Amino acid sequence: MILAANLKTNHTRASAASYLDEVSDFIAKKEIADQIVVFPPATALCPSREKITIGAQNAWSVENGSFTGEIGSDQLDEFDVKTILIGHSERRHILGEGLDIIKRKFDFFASLEYEIFFCIGEPIEIKEAGFEAVMTYVERQLDGIDLSYPSLVLAYEPVWAIGSGKAATSDDILSVHSAIKHICDKPLLYGGSVKKENAGNILSLEGVDGALIGTASWQSDRFCEIIDIAKKIEKPKE
Ligand code: PGA
């Protein structure tokens, strides 16, 4: 299973370092075998640790250049970061990244052999239009993305479930994940209001290979509680 913490615009360089120490200690003590990934803010990037992969929340699709406010792969190389989140709904919907920018980022970081966590998911009005509309929307987000890319991890994150405290229902997750798995047989995470109260249920569902966690990951002890719940789930190999 893959458990990924998206720290978003939270934590300083100092607090992120303590956070990583606490998560590392927990993983070692509990002998956690799942893949643990943390996406800190850009100012807190650091090399991956033995059992924690560090990923970038964002970077522009260049090595370097004139892109004020952005970082490129040169800056990520400084920390040996080779994992990146692309297509998160906050970048799509708040920061206005369209399909073309997202595809360019995917192609650039794939050419550098990054592990790419690629987020997809529909806004509420599409959800309300029904399952067919959801799948048409999600398929459009995947259009032009090389789904055979070896280091691709997908994350289905319905926009309306992110940060709302209301995760998708098991039925919603099962039906969308099963449909996505027919399009792309890569690890598929669920994201959107995953917390300790629902993690056991969500992570046990067929077609869910892990979770991308925002709010409930920002405190190390809360993230560790979810890691602990995941450890106890035994899933048949699909
Ligand atoms: P959330 O965020 O867990 O706070 O809903 C998830 C995400 O944005 O990846």
Short mmCIF file of C-alpha atoms and ligand atoms in Angstrom, two decimals:
data_model
loop_
_atom_site.label_atom_id
_atom_site.label_comp_id
_atom_site.label_asym_id
_atom_site.label_seq_id
_atom_site.Cartn_x
_atom_site.Cartn_y
_atom_site.Cartn_z
CA MET A 1 0.00 0.00 0.00
CA ILE A 2 1.10 3.60 -0.57
CA LEU A 3 0.39 6.27 2.03
CA ALA A 4 1.19 9.78 0.92
CA ALA A 5 1.04 12.97 2.99
CA ASN A 6 0.39 16.19 1.12
CA LEU A 7 1.47 18.93 3.53
CA LYS A 8 0.29 21.65 1.11
CA THR A 9 1.17 25.16 2.42
CA ASN A 10 1.78 23.95 5.95
CA HIS A 11 4.97 23.45 7.96
CA THR A 12 8.18 25.41 7.98
CA ARG A 13 11.55 23.93 7.16
CA ALA A 14 12.17 23.34 10.90
CA SER A 15 8.76 21.86 11.68
CA ALA A 16 8.86 19.64 8.60
CA ALA A 17 12.20 18.23 9.77
CA SER A 18 10.71 17.36 13.19
CA TYR A 19 7.65 15.92 11.46
CA LEU A 20 9.85 13.65 9.33
CA ASP A 21 11.85 12.56 12.39
CA GLU A 22 8.63 11.60 14.17
CA VAL A 23 7.23 9.70 11.19
CA SER A 24 10.60 7.97 10.63
CA ASP A 25 10.75 6.84 14.26
CA PHE A 26 7.23 5.48 14.05
CA ILE A 27 7.93 3.58 10.82
CA ALA A 28 11.06 2.02 12.27
CA LYS A 29 9.41 1.09 15.57
CA LYS A 30 6.38 -0.49 13.90
CA GLU A 31 8.38 -2.07 11.06
CA ILE A 32 6.11 -0.52 8.44
CA ALA A 33 6.49 -2.10 5.02
CA ASP A 34 4.08 0.16 3.13
CA GLN A 35 5.49 2.91 0.89
CA ILE A 36 5.40 6.21 2.76
CA VAL A 37 5.65 9.42 0.76
CA VAL A 38 5.68 12.99 2.08
CA PHE A 39 5.17 16.06 -0.10
CA PRO A 40 6.47 19.00 1.97
CA PRO A 41 6.26 22.62 0.81
CA ALA A 42 9.10 23.62 -1.55
CA THR A 43 11.04 25.46 1.17
CA ALA A 44 11.17 22.27 3.25
CA LEU A 45 12.36 19.90 0.51
CA CYS A 46 15.10 17.51 1.61
CA PRO A 47 16.53 14.17 0.48
CA SER A 48 14.40 11.07 0.93
CA ARG A 49 15.06 9.00 4.04
CA GLU A 50 15.44 5.25 4.20
CA LYS A 51 11.71 4.58 4.51
CA ILE A 52 10.18 7.93 3.50
CA THR A 53 10.15 9.13 -0.07
CA ILE A 54 10.16 12.91 -0.35
CA GLY A 55 8.23 14.33 -3.28
CA ALA A 56 7.70 17.81 -4.69
CA GLN A 57 4.16 19.23 -4.60
CA ASN A 58 4.91 21.15 -7.74
CA ALA A 59 7.60 22.26 -10.17
CA TRP A 60 7.61 23.87 -13.58
CA SER A 61 8.42 21.74 -16.61
CA VAL A 62 11.97 23.02 -17.03
CA GLU A 63 15.44 22.39 -15.68
CA ASN A 64 15.86 26.12 -14.99
CA GLY A 65 15.03 29.46 -16.61
CA SER A 66 12.88 32.56 -16.19
CA PHE A 67 9.71 31.38 -14.46
CA THR A 68 9.35 33.70 -11.50
CA GLY A 69 8.16 31.96 -8.39
CA GLU A 70 8.63 28.47 -9.78
CA ILE A 71 11.29 25.83 -9.29
CA GLY A 72 12.58 23.40 -11.92
CA SER A 73 14.36 20.07 -11.91
CA ASP A 74 17.75 21.69 -11.10
CA GLN A 75 16.37 22.79 -7.74
CA LEU A 76 14.88 19.35 -7.11
CA ASP A 77 18.16 17.67 -8.04
CA GLU A 78 19.80 19.54 -5.20
CA PHE A 79 17.79 17.37 -2.81
CA ASP A 80 17.78 14.24 -5.01
CA VAL A 81 14.00 14.56 -5.23
CA LYS A 82 12.72 12.26 -7.99
CA THR A 83 9.03 12.14 -7.09
CA ILE A 84 6.43 14.74 -8.00
CA LEU A 85 2.71 15.43 -7.62
CA ILE A 86 1.06 16.58 -10.84
CA GLY A 87 -2.55 17.61 -11.49
CA HIS A 88 -3.64 18.22 -7.90
CA SER A 89 -7.07 19.81 -7.88
CA GLU A 90 -5.84 22.90 -6.02
CA ARG A 91 -3.38 23.55 -8.84
CA ARG A 92 -6.03 22.87 -11.46
CA HIS A 93 -8.89 24.81 -9.88
CA ILE A 94 -7.34 27.48 -7.63
CA LEU A 95 -4.11 28.14 -9.52
CA GLY A 96 -5.61 27.67 -12.96
CA GLU A 97 -3.44 24.91 -14.41
CA GLY A 98 -5.12 23.59 -17.54
CA LEU A 99 -4.76 20.25 -19.28
CA ASP A 100 -1.98 21.53 -21.54
CA ILE A 101 0.25 22.70 -18.67
CA ILE A 102 -0.38 19.49 -16.77
CA LYS A 103 0.45 17.33 -19.78
CA ARG A 104 3.65 19.31 -20.37
CA LYS A 105 4.67 18.75 -16.74
CA PHE A 106 3.89 15.06 -17.03
CA ASP A 107 5.93 14.65 -20.23
CA PHE A 108 8.87 16.65 -18.86
CA PHE A 109 9.14 14.80 -15.54
CA ALA A 110 8.48 11.45 -17.21
CA SER A 111 11.41 12.18 -19.54
CA LEU A 112 13.53 12.55 -16.38
CA GLU A 113 12.12 9.27 -15.03
CA TYR A 114 10.43 10.79 -12.00
CA GLU A 115 7.89 8.84 -10.01
CA ILE A 116 4.73 10.76 -10.86
CA PHE A 117 1.69 10.94 -8.58
CA PHE A 118 -0.98 12.08 -11.01
CA CYS A 119 -4.24 13.39 -9.54
CA ILE A 120 -7.63 13.25 -11.21
CA GLY A 121 -11.12 13.90 -9.94
CA GLU A 122 -14.33 15.71 -10.71
CA PRO A 123 -15.93 18.85 -9.26
CA ILE A 124 -19.34 18.67 -7.56
CA GLU A 125 -21.44 19.68 -10.59
CA ILE A 126 -20.01 16.76 -12.57
CA LYS A 127 -20.60 14.38 -9.69
CA GLU A 128 -24.20 15.54 -9.57
CA ALA A 129 -24.56 14.80 -13.29
CA GLY A 130 -23.94 11.09 -12.60
CA PHE A 131 -21.39 8.31 -13.05
CA GLU A 132 -21.11 8.59 -16.85
CA ALA A 133 -20.32 12.30 -16.53
CA VAL A 134 -17.70 11.57 -13.86
CA MET A 135 -15.94 9.02 -16.05
CA THR A 136 -16.06 11.26 -19.13
CA TYR A 137 -14.47 14.04 -17.04
CA VAL A 138 -11.79 11.80 -15.56
CA GLU A 139 -10.96 10.24 -18.93
CA ARG A 140 -10.46 13.73 -20.34
CA GLN A 141 -7.98 14.46 -17.53
CA LEU A 142 -6.06 11.34 -18.58
CA ASP A 143 -6.17 12.13 -22.28
CA GLY A 144 -2.66 12.42 -23.71
CA ILE A 145 -1.05 11.11 -20.51
CA ASP A 146 1.13 8.05 -21.10
CA LEU A 147 -0.70 5.53 -18.93
CA SER A 148 1.94 2.90 -19.56
CA TYR A 149 4.61 5.08 -17.90
CA PRO A 150 6.31 2.67 -15.46
CA SER A 151 6.59 5.07 -12.49
CA LEU A 152 3.03 6.34 -12.59
CA VAL A 153 0.79 6.36 -9.51
CA LEU A 154 -2.76 7.66 -9.99
CA ALA A 155 -4.75 9.38 -7.26
CA TYR A 156 -8.51 9.68 -7.60
CA GLU A 157 -9.48 12.73 -5.58
CA PRO A 158 -13.00 14.06 -6.07
CA VAL A 159 -12.68 17.85 -5.77
CA TRP A 160 -15.73 18.08 -3.50
CA ALA A 161 -14.19 15.62 -1.03
CA ILE A 162 -10.88 17.46 -0.66
CA GLY A 163 -10.63 19.33 2.62
CA SER A 164 -14.40 19.11 3.11
CA GLY A 165 -14.36 16.47 5.83
CA LYS A 166 -16.73 14.41 3.68
CA ALA A 167 -15.03 11.55 1.86
CA ALA A 168 -16.67 9.82 -1.09
CA THR A 169 -18.85 6.86 -0.16
CA SER A 170 -17.54 3.31 -0.49
CA ASP A 171 -19.89 2.75 -3.44
CA ASP A 172 -18.59 5.85 -5.24
CA ILE A 173 -14.97 4.85 -4.65
CA LEU A 174 -15.56 1.25 -5.71
CA SER A 175 -17.30 2.17 -8.95
CA VAL A 176 -14.89 4.93 -10.01
CA HIS A 177 -11.78 2.97 -9.04
CA SER A 178 -12.96 -0.11 -10.86
CA ALA A 179 -13.63 1.96 -14.00
CA ILE A 180 -10.23 3.71 -13.77
CA LYS A 181 -8.50 0.34 -13.29
CA HIS A 182 -10.00 -0.76 -16.61
CA ILE A 183 -8.36 2.24 -18.29
CA CYS A 184 -5.05 2.09 -16.45
CA ASP A 185 -3.65 -0.71 -14.37
CA LYS A 186 -1.34 1.36 -12.16
CA PRO A 187 -1.42 1.83 -8.40
CA LEU A 188 -4.51 3.91 -7.66
CA LEU A 189 -4.82 5.94 -4.47
CA TYR A 190 -7.96 7.53 -3.10
CA GLY A 191 -7.76 11.07 -1.73
CA GLY A 192 -10.30 13.42 -0.19
CA SER A 193 -10.97 13.68 3.56
CA VAL A 194 -9.19 10.45 4.46
CA LYS A 195 -8.79 10.37 8.24
CA LYS A 196 -8.41 7.79 10.95
CA GLU A 197 -12.18 7.32 11.26
CA ASN A 198 -12.62 6.23 7.62
CA ALA A 199 -9.13 5.03 6.64
CA GLY A 200 -9.72 1.39 7.57
CA ASN A 201 -12.85 1.20 5.47
CA ILE A 202 -11.48 3.10 2.46
CA LEU A 203 -8.13 1.32 2.37
CA SER A 204 -9.85 -2.08 2.53
CA LEU A 205 -11.86 -1.44 -0.64
CA GLU A 206 -11.03 -3.35 -3.79
CA GLY A 207 -9.10 -1.21 -6.26
CA VAL A 208 -7.73 1.13 -3.57
CA ASP A 209 -3.95 0.81 -3.38
CA GLY A 210 -3.40 3.52 -0.79
CA ALA A 211 -4.33 7.07 0.09
CA LEU A 212 -3.22 10.62 -0.58
CA ILE A 213 -3.91 12.49 2.63
CA GLY A 214 -4.03 16.22 3.22
CA THR A 215 -5.53 17.62 6.44
CA ALA A 216 -5.19 14.43 8.47
CA SER A 217 -1.50 14.14 7.60
CA TRP A 218 -0.32 17.53 8.79
CA GLN A 219 0.31 16.37 12.36
CA SER A 220 2.76 13.49 12.47
CA ASP A 221 0.77 11.56 15.09
CA ARG A 222 -2.41 11.72 13.00
CA PHE A 223 -0.57 10.55 9.88
CA CYS A 224 1.05 7.75 11.89
CA GLU A 225 -2.36 6.60 13.15
CA ILE A 226 -3.43 6.10 9.53
CA ILE A 227 -0.16 4.31 8.69
CA ASP A 228 -0.89 2.01 11.63
CA ILE A 229 -4.43 1.32 10.42
CA ALA A 230 -3.11 0.50 6.93
CA LYS A 231 -0.57 -1.93 8.37
CA LYS A 232 -3.37 -4.07 9.80
CA ILE A 233 -5.23 -4.38 6.49
CA GLU A 234 -4.54 -7.52 4.56
CA LYS A 235 -5.57 -7.34 0.96
CA PRO A 236 -5.63 -10.13 -1.59
CA LYS A 237 -3.29 -9.50 -4.51
CA GLU A 238 -5.33 -8.22 -7.46
P1 PGA B 1 -7.70 16.29 2.37
O1 PGA B 1 -6.79 16.63 1.11
O2 PGA B 1 -7.20 14.98 2.95
O3 PGA B 1 -7.53 17.45 3.30
O4 PGA B 1 -9.09 16.17 1.87
C1 PGA B 1 -6.42 15.63 0.21
C2 PGA B 1 -5.57 16.19 -0.89
O5 PGA B 1 -5.73 17.37 -1.23
O6 PGA B 1 -4.71 15.50 -1.44
#
